[in-house]
Amino acid sequence: MRDAIERILAPLGRRVDEAQPLCDARLAEGQDVVAFEADAYDECTRTGWSVLVQGVAYEATAREVEHLHIEPWAPGEKSHWVRIVPASITGRRIELP
């Protein structure tokens, strides 16, 4: 838990002081701490996977995403993109007997 907290605070130029474990962790305007999970499950093979990304999110600029060639599944023009700066990424594979 402490590692995740320190990774969230590091980009803010802050750290946890063990002698006084309080800090000002306010994020810059327009940033939020978020979690994003993606997973899938195959009923035939009874297997699946799950990935969780936790970190700080902000609205990305067009310049940050233009080189990614992203193709959204949902139709229509997309004028806003959210970028997550990961503090932690965890995942697991699920295999049932």
PDB file of N, CA and C in Angstrom:
ATOM      1  N   MET A   1       0.828  -1.185   0.000  1.00  0.00           N
ATOM      2  CA  MET A   1       0.000   0.000   0.000  1.00  0.00           C
ATOM      3  C   MET A   1       0.873   1.248   0.000  1.00  0.00           C
ATOM      4  N   ARG A   2       1.918   1.230   0.815  1.00  0.00           N
ATOM      5  CA  ARG A   2       2.780   2.403   0.894  1.00  0.00           C
ATOM      6  C   ARG A   2       3.440   2.698  -0.457  1.00  0.00           C
ATOM      7  N   ASP A   3       3.848   1.643  -1.182  1.00  0.00           N
ATOM      8  CA  ASP A   3       4.462   1.847  -2.493  1.00  0.00           C
ATOM      9  C   ASP A   3       3.499   2.553  -3.446  1.00  0.00           C
ATOM     10  N   ALA A   4       2.242   2.133  -3.436  1.00  0.00           N
ATOM     11  CA  ALA A   4       1.246   2.763  -4.307  1.00  0.00           C
ATOM     12  C   ALA A   4       1.051   4.227  -3.930  1.00  0.00           C
ATOM     13  N   ILE A   5       0.984   4.514  -2.653  1.00  0.00           N
ATOM     14  CA  ILE A   5       0.832   5.899  -2.195  1.00  0.00           C
ATOM     15  C   ILE A   5       2.025   6.737  -2.622  1.00  0.00           C
ATOM     16  N   GLU A   6       3.219   6.202  -2.454  1.00  0.00           N
ATOM     17  CA  GLU A   6       4.420   6.949  -2.835  1.00  0.00           C
ATOM     18  C   GLU A   6       4.470   7.194  -4.339  1.00  0.00           C
ATOM     19  N   ARG A   7       4.012   6.232  -5.157  1.00  0.00           N
ATOM     20  CA  ARG A   7       4.010   6.433  -6.610  1.00  0.00           C
ATOM     21  C   ARG A   7       2.993   7.486  -7.024  1.00  0.00           C
ATOM     22  N   ILE A   8       1.905   7.606  -6.282  1.00  0.00           N
ATOM     23  CA  ILE A   8       0.919   8.650  -6.578  1.00  0.00           C
ATOM     24  C   ILE A   8       1.465  10.018  -6.174  1.00  0.00           C
ATOM     25  N   LEU A   9       2.157  10.085  -5.044  1.00  0.00           N
ATOM     26  CA  LEU A   9       2.663  11.363  -4.541  1.00  0.00           C
ATOM     27  C   LEU A   9       3.908  11.855  -5.277  1.00  0.00           C
ATOM     28  N   ALA A  10       4.733  10.956  -5.785  1.00  0.00           N
ATOM     29  CA  ALA A  10       6.014  11.336  -6.406  1.00  0.00           C
ATOM     30  C   ALA A  10       5.854  12.373  -7.521  1.00  0.00           C
ATOM     31  N   PRO A  11       4.924  12.202  -8.481  1.00  0.00           N
ATOM     32  CA  PRO A  11       4.790  13.221  -9.523  1.00  0.00           C
ATOM     33  C   PRO A  11       4.360  14.583  -8.991  1.00  0.00           C
ATOM     34  N   LEU A  12       3.812  14.597  -7.773  1.00  0.00           N
ATOM     35  CA  LEU A  12       3.382  15.853  -7.164  1.00  0.00           C
ATOM     36  C   LEU A  12       4.510  16.521  -6.390  1.00  0.00           C
ATOM     37  N   GLY A  13       5.669  15.838  -6.323  1.00  0.00           N
ATOM     38  CA  GLY A  13       6.790  16.385  -5.573  1.00  0.00           C
ATOM     39  C   GLY A  13       6.594  16.266  -4.078  1.00  0.00           C
ATOM     40  N   ARG A  14       5.807  15.284  -3.653  1.00  0.00           N
ATOM     41  CA  ARG A  14       5.531  15.099  -2.223  1.00  0.00           C
ATOM     42  C   ARG A  14       5.901  13.679  -1.819  1.00  0.00           C
ATOM     43  N   ARG A  15       6.083  13.479  -0.514  1.00  0.00           N
ATOM     44  CA  ARG A  15       6.392  12.144  -0.019  1.00  0.00           C
ATOM     45  C   ARG A  15       5.789  11.977   1.365  1.00  0.00           C
ATOM     46  N   VAL A  16       5.709  10.716   1.830  1.00  0.00           N
ATOM     47  CA  VAL A  16       5.180  10.405   3.148  1.00  0.00           C
ATOM     48  C   VAL A  16       6.323  10.482   4.154  1.00  0.00           C
ATOM     49  N   ASP A  17       6.119  11.223   5.229  1.00  0.00           N
ATOM     50  CA  ASP A  17       7.105  11.348   6.304  1.00  0.00           C
ATOM     51  C   ASP A  17       6.672  10.399   7.418  1.00  0.00           C
ATOM     52  N   GLU A  18       7.489   9.377   7.718  1.00  0.00           N
ATOM     53  CA  GLU A  18       7.107   8.376   8.719  1.00  0.00           C
ATOM     54  C   GLU A  18       6.896   8.987  10.097  1.00  0.00           C
ATOM     55  N   ALA A  19       7.648  10.033  10.426  1.00  0.00           N
ATOM     56  CA  ALA A  19       7.495  10.667  11.740  1.00  0.00           C
ATOM     57  C   ALA A  19       6.152  11.385  11.854  1.00  0.00           C
ATOM     58  N   GLN A  20       5.660  11.887  10.729  1.00  0.00           N
ATOM     59  CA  GLN A  20       4.385  12.598  10.707  1.00  0.00           C
ATOM     60  C   GLN A  20       3.676  12.220   9.407  1.00  0.00           C
ATOM     61  N   PRO A  21       2.968  11.081   9.391  1.00  0.00           N
ATOM     62  CA  PRO A  21       2.446  10.517   8.142  1.00  0.00           C
ATOM     63  C   PRO A  21       1.255  11.263   7.543  1.00  0.00           C
ATOM     64  N   LEU A  22       1.388  12.561   7.412  1.00  0.00           N
ATOM     65  CA  LEU A  22       0.373  13.364   6.744  1.00  0.00           C
ATOM     66  C   LEU A  22       1.068  14.198   5.687  1.00  0.00           C
ATOM     67  N   CYS A  23       0.428  14.421   4.584  1.00  0.00           N
ATOM     68  CA  CYS A  23       1.008  15.287   3.561  1.00  0.00           C
ATOM     69  C   CYS A  23      -0.111  15.931   2.772  1.00  0.00           C
ATOM     70  N   ASP A  24       0.214  17.008   2.107  1.00  0.00           N
ATOM     71  CA  ASP A  24      -0.727  17.695   1.241  1.00  0.00           C
ATOM     72  C   ASP A  24      -0.676  17.000  -0.106  1.00  0.00           C
ATOM     73  N   ALA A  25      -1.667  16.196  -0.398  1.00  0.00           N
ATOM     74  CA  ALA A  25      -1.667  15.413  -1.637  1.00  0.00           C
ATOM     75  C   ALA A  25      -2.694  15.942  -2.630  1.00  0.00           C
ATOM     76  N   ARG A  26      -3.027  17.226  -2.504  1.00  0.00           N
ATOM     77  CA  ARG A  26      -3.975  17.792  -3.462  1.00  0.00           C
ATOM     78  C   ARG A  26      -3.378  17.726  -4.864  1.00  0.00           C
ATOM     79  N   LEU A  27      -4.200  17.344  -5.794  1.00  0.00           N
ATOM     80  CA  LEU A  27      -3.758  17.223  -7.183  1.00  0.00           C
ATOM     81  C   LEU A  27      -3.944  18.553  -7.896  1.00  0.00           C
ATOM     82  N   ALA A  28      -3.237  18.707  -8.988  1.00  0.00           N
ATOM     83  CA  ALA A  28      -3.390  19.903  -9.798  1.00  0.00           C
ATOM     84  C   ALA A  28      -4.813  19.970 -10.340  1.00  0.00           C
ATOM     85  N   GLU A  29      -5.262  21.158 -10.675  1.00  0.00           N
ATOM     86  CA  GLU A  29      -6.594  21.349 -11.241  1.00  0.00           C
ATOM     87  C   GLU A  29      -6.796  20.424 -12.440  1.00  0.00           C
ATOM     88  N   GLY A  30      -7.915  19.697 -12.470  1.00  0.00           N
ATOM     89  CA  GLY A  30      -8.212  18.817 -13.587  1.00  0.00           C
ATOM     90  C   GLY A  30      -7.637  17.421 -13.476  1.00  0.00           C
ATOM     91  N   GLN A  31      -7.023  17.072 -12.339  1.00  0.00           N
ATOM     92  CA  GLN A  31      -6.470  15.730 -12.150  1.00  0.00           C
ATOM     93  C   GLN A  31      -7.244  15.014 -11.045  1.00  0.00           C
ATOM     94  N   ASP A  32      -7.366  13.707 -11.184  1.00  0.00           N
ATOM     95  CA  ASP A  32      -8.064  12.886 -10.198  1.00  0.00           C
ATOM     96  C   ASP A  32      -7.354  11.547 -10.067  1.00  0.00           C
ATOM     97  N   VAL A  33      -7.447  10.935  -8.871  1.00  0.00           N
ATOM     98  CA  VAL A  33      -6.951   9.574  -8.672  1.00  0.00           C
ATOM     99  C   VAL A  33      -8.049   8.638  -9.158  1.00  0.00           C
ATOM    100  N   VAL A  34      -7.684   7.698 -10.036  1.00  0.00           N
ATOM    101  CA  VAL A  34      -8.673   6.820 -10.650  1.00  0.00           C
ATOM    102  C   VAL A  34      -8.191   5.374 -10.658  1.00  0.00           C
ATOM    103  N   ALA A  35      -9.118   4.486 -10.957  1.00  0.00           N
ATOM    104  CA  ALA A  35      -8.805   3.071 -11.208  1.00  0.00           C
ATOM    105  C   ALA A  35      -9.543   2.678 -12.479  1.00  0.00           C
ATOM    106  N   PHE A  36      -8.862   1.909 -13.342  1.00  0.00           N
ATOM    107  CA  PHE A  36      -9.455   1.428 -14.593  1.00  0.00           C
ATOM    108  C   PHE A  36      -9.202  -0.061 -14.666  1.00  0.00           C
ATOM    109  N   GLU A  37     -10.270  -0.836 -14.863  1.00  0.00           N
ATOM    110  CA  GLU A  37     -10.139  -2.292 -14.918  1.00  0.00           C
ATOM    111  C   GLU A  37     -10.650  -2.810 -16.251  1.00  0.00           C
ATOM    112  N   ALA A  38      -9.919  -3.756 -16.810  1.00  0.00           N
ATOM    113  CA  ALA A  38     -10.347  -4.455 -18.023  1.00  0.00           C
ATOM    114  C   ALA A  38     -10.211  -5.942 -17.759  1.00  0.00           C
ATOM    115  N   ASP A  39     -11.210  -6.719 -18.214  1.00  0.00           N
ATOM    116  CA  ASP A  39     -11.117  -8.161 -18.008  1.00  0.00           C
ATOM    117  C   ASP A  39     -11.923  -8.897 -19.079  1.00  0.00           C
ATOM    118  N   ALA A  40     -11.668 -10.184 -19.148  1.00  0.00           N
ATOM    119  CA  ALA A  40     -12.381 -11.038 -20.095  1.00  0.00           C
ATOM    120  C   ALA A  40     -12.464 -12.446 -19.505  1.00  0.00           C
ATOM    121  N   TYR A  41     -13.481 -13.197 -19.954  1.00  0.00           N
ATOM    122  CA  TYR A  41     -13.693 -14.556 -19.467  1.00  0.00           C
ATOM    123  C   TYR A  41     -14.201 -15.404 -20.626  1.00  0.00           C
ATOM    124  N   ASP A  42     -13.638 -16.578 -20.808  1.00  0.00           N
ATOM    125  CA  ASP A  42     -14.058 -17.518 -21.849  1.00  0.00           C
ATOM    126  C   ASP A  42     -14.777 -18.680 -21.173  1.00  0.00           C
ATOM    127  N   GLU A  43     -16.078 -18.770 -21.389  1.00  0.00           N
ATOM    128  CA  GLU A  43     -16.877 -19.817 -20.737  1.00  0.00           C
ATOM    129  C   GLU A  43     -16.476 -21.224 -21.187  1.00  0.00           C
ATOM    130  N   CYS A  44     -16.067 -21.373 -22.430  1.00  0.00           N
ATOM    131  CA  CYS A  44     -15.712 -22.699 -22.950  1.00  0.00           C
ATOM    132  C   CYS A  44     -14.466 -23.260 -22.266  1.00  0.00           C
ATOM    133  N   THR A  45     -13.443 -22.437 -22.127  1.00  0.00           N
ATOM    134  CA  THR A  45     -12.188 -22.908 -21.528  1.00  0.00           C
ATOM    135  C   THR A  45     -12.117 -22.632 -20.030  1.00  0.00           C
ATOM    136  N   ARG A  46     -13.098 -21.895 -19.508  1.00  0.00           N
ATOM    137  CA  ARG A  46     -13.136 -21.511 -18.088  1.00  0.00           C
ATOM    138  C   ARG A  46     -11.842 -20.794 -17.678  1.00  0.00           C
ATOM    139  N   THR A  47     -11.393 -19.914 -18.545  1.00  0.00           N
ATOM    140  CA  THR A  47     -10.207 -19.104 -18.263  1.00  0.00           C
ATOM    141  C   THR A  47     -10.558 -17.634 -18.456  1.00  0.00           C
ATOM    142  N   GLY A  48      -9.738 -16.789 -17.890  1.00  0.00           N
ATOM    143  CA  GLY A  48      -9.956 -15.361 -18.035  1.00  0.00           C
ATOM    144  C   GLY A  48      -8.764 -14.580 -17.535  1.00  0.00           C
ATOM    145  N   TRP A  49      -8.872 -13.284 -17.586  1.00  0.00           N
ATOM    146  CA  TRP A  49      -7.811 -12.412 -17.099  1.00  0.00           C
ATOM    147  C   TRP A  49      -8.421 -11.101 -16.609  1.00  0.00           C
ATOM    148  N   SER A  50      -7.673 -10.409 -15.802  1.00  0.00           N
ATOM    149  CA  SER A  50      -8.110  -9.121 -15.264  1.00  0.00           C
ATOM    150  C   SER A  50      -6.883  -8.243 -15.050  1.00  0.00           C
ATOM    151  N   VAL A  51      -6.964  -6.979 -15.454  1.00  0.00           N
ATOM    152  CA  VAL A  51      -5.886  -6.020 -15.262  1.00  0.00           C
ATOM    153  C   VAL A  51      -6.478  -4.765 -14.627  1.00  0.00           C
ATOM    154  N   LEU A  52      -5.799  -4.256 -13.591  1.00  0.00           N
ATOM    155  CA  LEU A  52      -6.236  -3.050 -12.893  1.00  0.00           C
ATOM    156  C   LEU A  52      -5.111  -2.025 -12.923  1.00  0.00           C
ATOM    157  N   VAL A  53      -5.422  -0.820 -13.429  1.00  0.00           N
ATOM    158  CA  VAL A  53      -4.473   0.294 -13.450  1.00  0.00           C
ATOM    159  C   VAL A  53      -4.992   1.354 -12.483  1.00  0.00           C
ATOM    160  N   GLN A  54      -4.138   1.780 -11.564  1.00  0.00           N
ATOM    161  CA  GLN A  54      -4.492   2.841 -10.624  1.00  0.00           C
ATOM    162  C   GLN A  54      -3.484   3.966 -10.777  1.00  0.00           C
ATOM    163  N   GLY A  55      -3.964   5.196 -10.743  1.00  0.00           N
ATOM    164  CA  GLY A  55      -3.059   6.328 -10.879  1.00  0.00           C
ATOM    165  C   GLY A  55      -3.792   7.641 -10.970  1.00  0.00           C
ATOM    166  N   VAL A  56      -3.105   8.631 -11.508  1.00  0.00           N
ATOM    167  CA  VAL A  56      -3.652   9.978 -11.643  1.00  0.00           C
ATOM    168  C   VAL A  56      -4.114  10.166 -13.087  1.00  0.00           C
ATOM    169  N   ALA A  57      -5.334  10.679 -13.260  1.00  0.00           N
ATOM    170  CA  ALA A  57      -5.887  10.895 -14.594  1.00  0.00           C
ATOM    171  C   ALA A  57      -6.048  12.387 -14.863  1.00  0.00           C
ATOM    172  N   TYR A  58      -5.894  12.723 -16.127  1.00  0.00           N
ATOM    173  CA  TYR A  58      -6.131  14.094 -16.566  1.00  0.00           C
ATOM    174  C   TYR A  58      -6.576  14.074 -18.023  1.00  0.00           C
ATOM    175  N   GLU A  59      -7.138  15.173 -18.490  1.00  0.00           N
ATOM    176  CA  GLU A  59      -7.549  15.251 -19.885  1.00  0.00           C
ATOM    177  C   GLU A  59      -6.309  15.476 -20.738  1.00  0.00           C
ATOM    178  N   ALA A  60      -6.072  14.552 -21.659  1.00  0.00           N
ATOM    179  CA  ALA A  60      -4.894  14.615 -22.524  1.00  0.00           C
ATOM    180  C   ALA A  60      -5.130  15.612 -23.661  1.00  0.00           C
ATOM    181  N   THR A  61      -4.044  16.165 -24.154  1.00  0.00           N
ATOM    182  CA  THR A  61      -4.128  17.066 -25.299  1.00  0.00           C
ATOM    183  C   THR A  61      -4.120  16.246 -26.583  1.00  0.00           C
ATOM    184  N   ALA A  62      -4.565  16.861 -27.664  1.00  0.00           N
ATOM    185  CA  ALA A  62      -4.557  16.185 -28.968  1.00  0.00           C
ATOM    186  C   ALA A  62      -3.132  15.781 -29.338  1.00  0.00           C
ATOM    187  N   ARG A  63      -2.175  16.606 -28.991  1.00  0.00           N
ATOM    188  CA  ARG A  63      -0.772  16.320 -29.313  1.00  0.00           C
ATOM    189  C   ARG A  63      -0.280  15.046 -28.608  1.00  0.00           C
ATOM    190  N   GLU A  64      -0.800  14.784 -27.393  1.00  0.00           N
ATOM    191  CA  GLU A  64      -0.387  13.599 -26.643  1.00  0.00           C
ATOM    192  C   GLU A  64      -0.918  12.306 -27.249  1.00  0.00           C
ATOM    193  N   VAL A  65      -2.043  12.368 -27.939  1.00  0.00           N
ATOM    194  CA  VAL A  65      -2.675  11.138 -28.437  1.00  0.00           C
ATOM    195  C   VAL A  65      -2.663  10.982 -29.951  1.00  0.00           C
ATOM    196  N   GLU A  66      -2.295  12.015 -30.702  1.00  0.00           N
ATOM    197  CA  GLU A  66      -2.387  11.950 -32.160  1.00  0.00           C
ATOM    198  C   GLU A  66      -1.526  10.848 -32.770  1.00  0.00           C
ATOM    199  N   HIS A  67      -0.390  10.538 -32.163  1.00  0.00           N
ATOM    200  CA  HIS A  67       0.507   9.511 -32.712  1.00  0.00           C
ATOM    201  C   HIS A  67       0.074   8.084 -32.350  1.00  0.00           C
ATOM    202  N   LEU A  68      -0.935   7.930 -31.506  1.00  0.00           N
ATOM    203  CA  LEU A  68      -1.358   6.611 -31.036  1.00  0.00           C
ATOM    204  C   LEU A  68      -2.282   5.889 -32.013  1.00  0.00           C
ATOM    205  N   HIS A  69      -2.898   6.594 -32.927  1.00  0.00           N
ATOM    206  CA  HIS A  69      -3.809   5.990 -33.911  1.00  0.00           C
ATOM    207  C   HIS A  69      -4.873   5.133 -33.225  1.00  0.00           C
ATOM    208  N   ILE A  70      -5.555   5.730 -32.275  1.00  0.00           N
ATOM    209  CA  ILE A  70      -6.588   5.045 -31.496  1.00  0.00           C
ATOM    210  C   ILE A  70      -7.865   4.938 -32.322  1.00  0.00           C
ATOM    211  N   GLU A  71      -8.477   3.740 -32.312  1.00  0.00           N
ATOM    212  CA  GLU A  71      -9.739   3.520 -33.001  1.00  0.00           C
ATOM    213  C   GLU A  71     -10.794   3.091 -31.981  1.00  0.00           C
ATOM    214  N   PRO A  72     -11.597   4.023 -31.498  1.00  0.00           N
ATOM    215  CA  PRO A  72     -12.631   3.682 -30.505  1.00  0.00           C
ATOM    216  C   PRO A  72     -13.667   2.720 -31.083  1.00  0.00           C
ATOM    217  N   TRP A  73     -14.242   1.912 -30.222  1.00  0.00           N
ATOM    218  CA  TRP A  73     -15.290   0.984 -30.642  1.00  0.00           C
ATOM    219  C   TRP A  73     -16.593   1.719 -30.914  1.00  0.00           C
ATOM    220  N   ALA A  74     -16.889   2.687 -30.077  1.00  0.00           N
ATOM    221  CA  ALA A  74     -18.138   3.434 -30.223  1.00  0.00           C
ATOM    222  C   ALA A  74     -18.019   4.422 -31.393  1.00  0.00           C
ATOM    223  N   PRO A  75     -19.079   4.550 -32.190  1.00  0.00           N
ATOM    224  CA  PRO A  75     -19.015   5.453 -33.338  1.00  0.00           C
ATOM    225  C   PRO A  75     -19.020   6.925 -32.913  1.00  0.00           C
ATOM    226  N   GLY A  76     -18.655   7.782 -33.846  1.00  0.00           N
ATOM    227  CA  GLY A  76     -18.709   9.219 -33.610  1.00  0.00           C
ATOM    228  C   GLY A  76     -17.354   9.825 -33.299  1.00  0.00           C
ATOM    229  N   GLU A  77     -17.299  11.129 -33.440  1.00  0.00           N
ATOM    230  CA  GLU A  77     -16.071  11.883 -33.184  1.00  0.00           C
ATOM    231  C   GLU A  77     -15.798  11.939 -31.682  1.00  0.00           C
ATOM    232  N   LYS A  78     -14.545  11.792 -31.320  1.00  0.00           N
ATOM    233  CA  LYS A  78     -14.135  11.852 -29.903  1.00  0.00           C
ATOM    234  C   LYS A  78     -13.304  13.120 -29.713  1.00  0.00           C
ATOM    235  N   SER A  79     -13.794  14.034 -28.886  1.00  0.00           N
ATOM    236  CA  SER A  79     -13.092  15.304 -28.698  1.00  0.00           C
ATOM    237  C   SER A  79     -12.331  15.375 -27.378  1.00  0.00           C
ATOM    238  N   HIS A  80     -12.502  14.385 -26.516  1.00  0.00           N
ATOM    239  CA  HIS A  80     -11.812  14.393 -25.225  1.00  0.00           C
ATOM    240  C   HIS A  80     -11.168  13.031 -24.985  1.00  0.00           C
ATOM    241  N   TRP A  81      -9.936  13.051 -24.489  1.00  0.00           N
ATOM    242  CA  TRP A  81      -9.203  11.826 -24.165  1.00  0.00           C
ATOM    243  C   TRP A  81      -8.711  11.937 -22.735  1.00  0.00           C
ATOM    244  N   VAL A  82      -8.808  10.850 -21.993  1.00  0.00           N
ATOM    245  CA  VAL A  82      -8.329  10.813 -20.615  1.00  0.00           C
ATOM    246  C   VAL A  82      -7.062   9.973 -20.579  1.00  0.00           C
ATOM    247  N   ARG A  83      -6.042  10.499 -19.949  1.00  0.00           N
ATOM    248  CA  ARG A  83      -4.771   9.773 -19.833  1.00  0.00           C
ATOM    249  C   ARG A  83      -4.553   9.428 -18.370  1.00  0.00           C
ATOM    250  N   ILE A  84      -4.100   8.202 -18.109  1.00  0.00           N
ATOM    251  CA  ILE A  84      -3.801   7.764 -16.739  1.00  0.00           C
ATOM    252  C   ILE A  84      -2.297   7.605 -16.596  1.00  0.00           C
ATOM    253  N   VAL A  85      -1.731   8.298 -15.609  1.00  0.00           N
ATOM    254  CA  VAL A  85      -0.320   8.111 -15.257  1.00  0.00           C
ATOM    255  C   VAL A  85      -0.313   7.038 -14.178  1.00  0.00           C
ATOM    256  N   PRO A  86       0.113   5.811 -14.496  1.00  0.00           N
ATOM    257  CA  PRO A  86      -0.035   4.693 -13.554  1.00  0.00           C
ATOM    258  C   PRO A  86       0.836   4.833 -12.307  1.00  0.00           C
ATOM    259  N   ALA A  87       0.218   4.556 -11.166  1.00  0.00           N
ATOM    260  CA  ALA A  87       0.956   4.410  -9.908  1.00  0.00           C
ATOM    261  C   ALA A  87       1.149   2.921  -9.648  1.00  0.00           C
ATOM    262  N   SER A  88       0.175   2.124 -10.107  1.00  0.00           N
ATOM    263  CA  SER A  88       0.319   0.671  -9.991  1.00  0.00           C
ATOM    264  C   SER A  88      -0.486  -0.014 -11.091  1.00  0.00           C
ATOM    265  N   ILE A  89       0.039  -1.146 -11.546  1.00  0.00           N
ATOM    266  CA  ILE A  89      -0.647  -1.983 -12.531  1.00  0.00           C
ATOM    267  C   ILE A  89      -0.575  -3.412 -12.009  1.00  0.00           C
ATOM    268  N   THR A  90      -1.731  -4.025 -11.818  1.00  0.00           N
ATOM    269  CA  THR A  90      -1.772  -5.399 -11.342  1.00  0.00           C
ATOM    270  C   THR A  90      -2.665  -6.215 -12.271  1.00  0.00           C
ATOM    271  N   GLY A  91      -2.461  -7.497 -12.264  1.00  0.00           N
ATOM    272  CA  GLY A  91      -3.274  -8.349 -13.108  1.00  0.00           C
ATOM    273  C   GLY A  91      -3.214  -9.795 -12.647  1.00  0.00           C
ATOM    274  N   ARG A  92      -4.127 -10.566 -13.187  1.00  0.00           N
ATOM    275  CA  ARG A  92      -4.125 -11.993 -12.855  1.00  0.00           C
ATOM    276  C   ARG A  92      -4.799 -12.768 -13.972  1.00  0.00           C
ATOM    277  N   ARG A  93      -4.404 -13.995 -14.075  1.00  0.00           N
ATOM    278  CA  ARG A  93      -5.020 -14.934 -15.006  1.00  0.00           C
ATOM    279  C   ARG A  93      -5.853 -15.901 -14.181  1.00  0.00           C
ATOM    280  N   ILE A  94      -7.039 -16.201 -14.663  1.00  0.00           N
ATOM    281  CA  ILE A  94      -7.973 -17.056 -13.939  1.00  0.00           C
ATOM    282  C   ILE A  94      -8.161 -18.348 -14.715  1.00  0.00           C
ATOM    283  N   GLU A  95      -7.916 -19.463 -14.050  1.00  0.00           N
ATOM    284  CA  GLU A  95      -8.121 -20.775 -14.672  1.00  0.00           C
ATOM    285  C   GLU A  95      -8.886 -21.644 -13.692  1.00  0.00           C
ATOM    286  N   LEU A  96     -10.100 -22.012 -14.065  1.00  0.00           N
ATOM    287  CA  LEU A  96     -10.909 -22.864 -13.200  1.00  0.00           C
ATOM    288  C   LEU A  96     -10.808 -24.304 -13.660  1.00  0.00           C
ATOM    289  N   PRO A  97     -10.881 -25.239 -12.727  1.00  0.00           N
ATOM    290  CA  PRO A  97     -10.792 -26.662 -13.092  1.00  0.00           C
ATOM    291  C   PRO A  97     -11.978 -27.125 -13.910  1.00  0.00           C
TER     292      PRO A  97
END
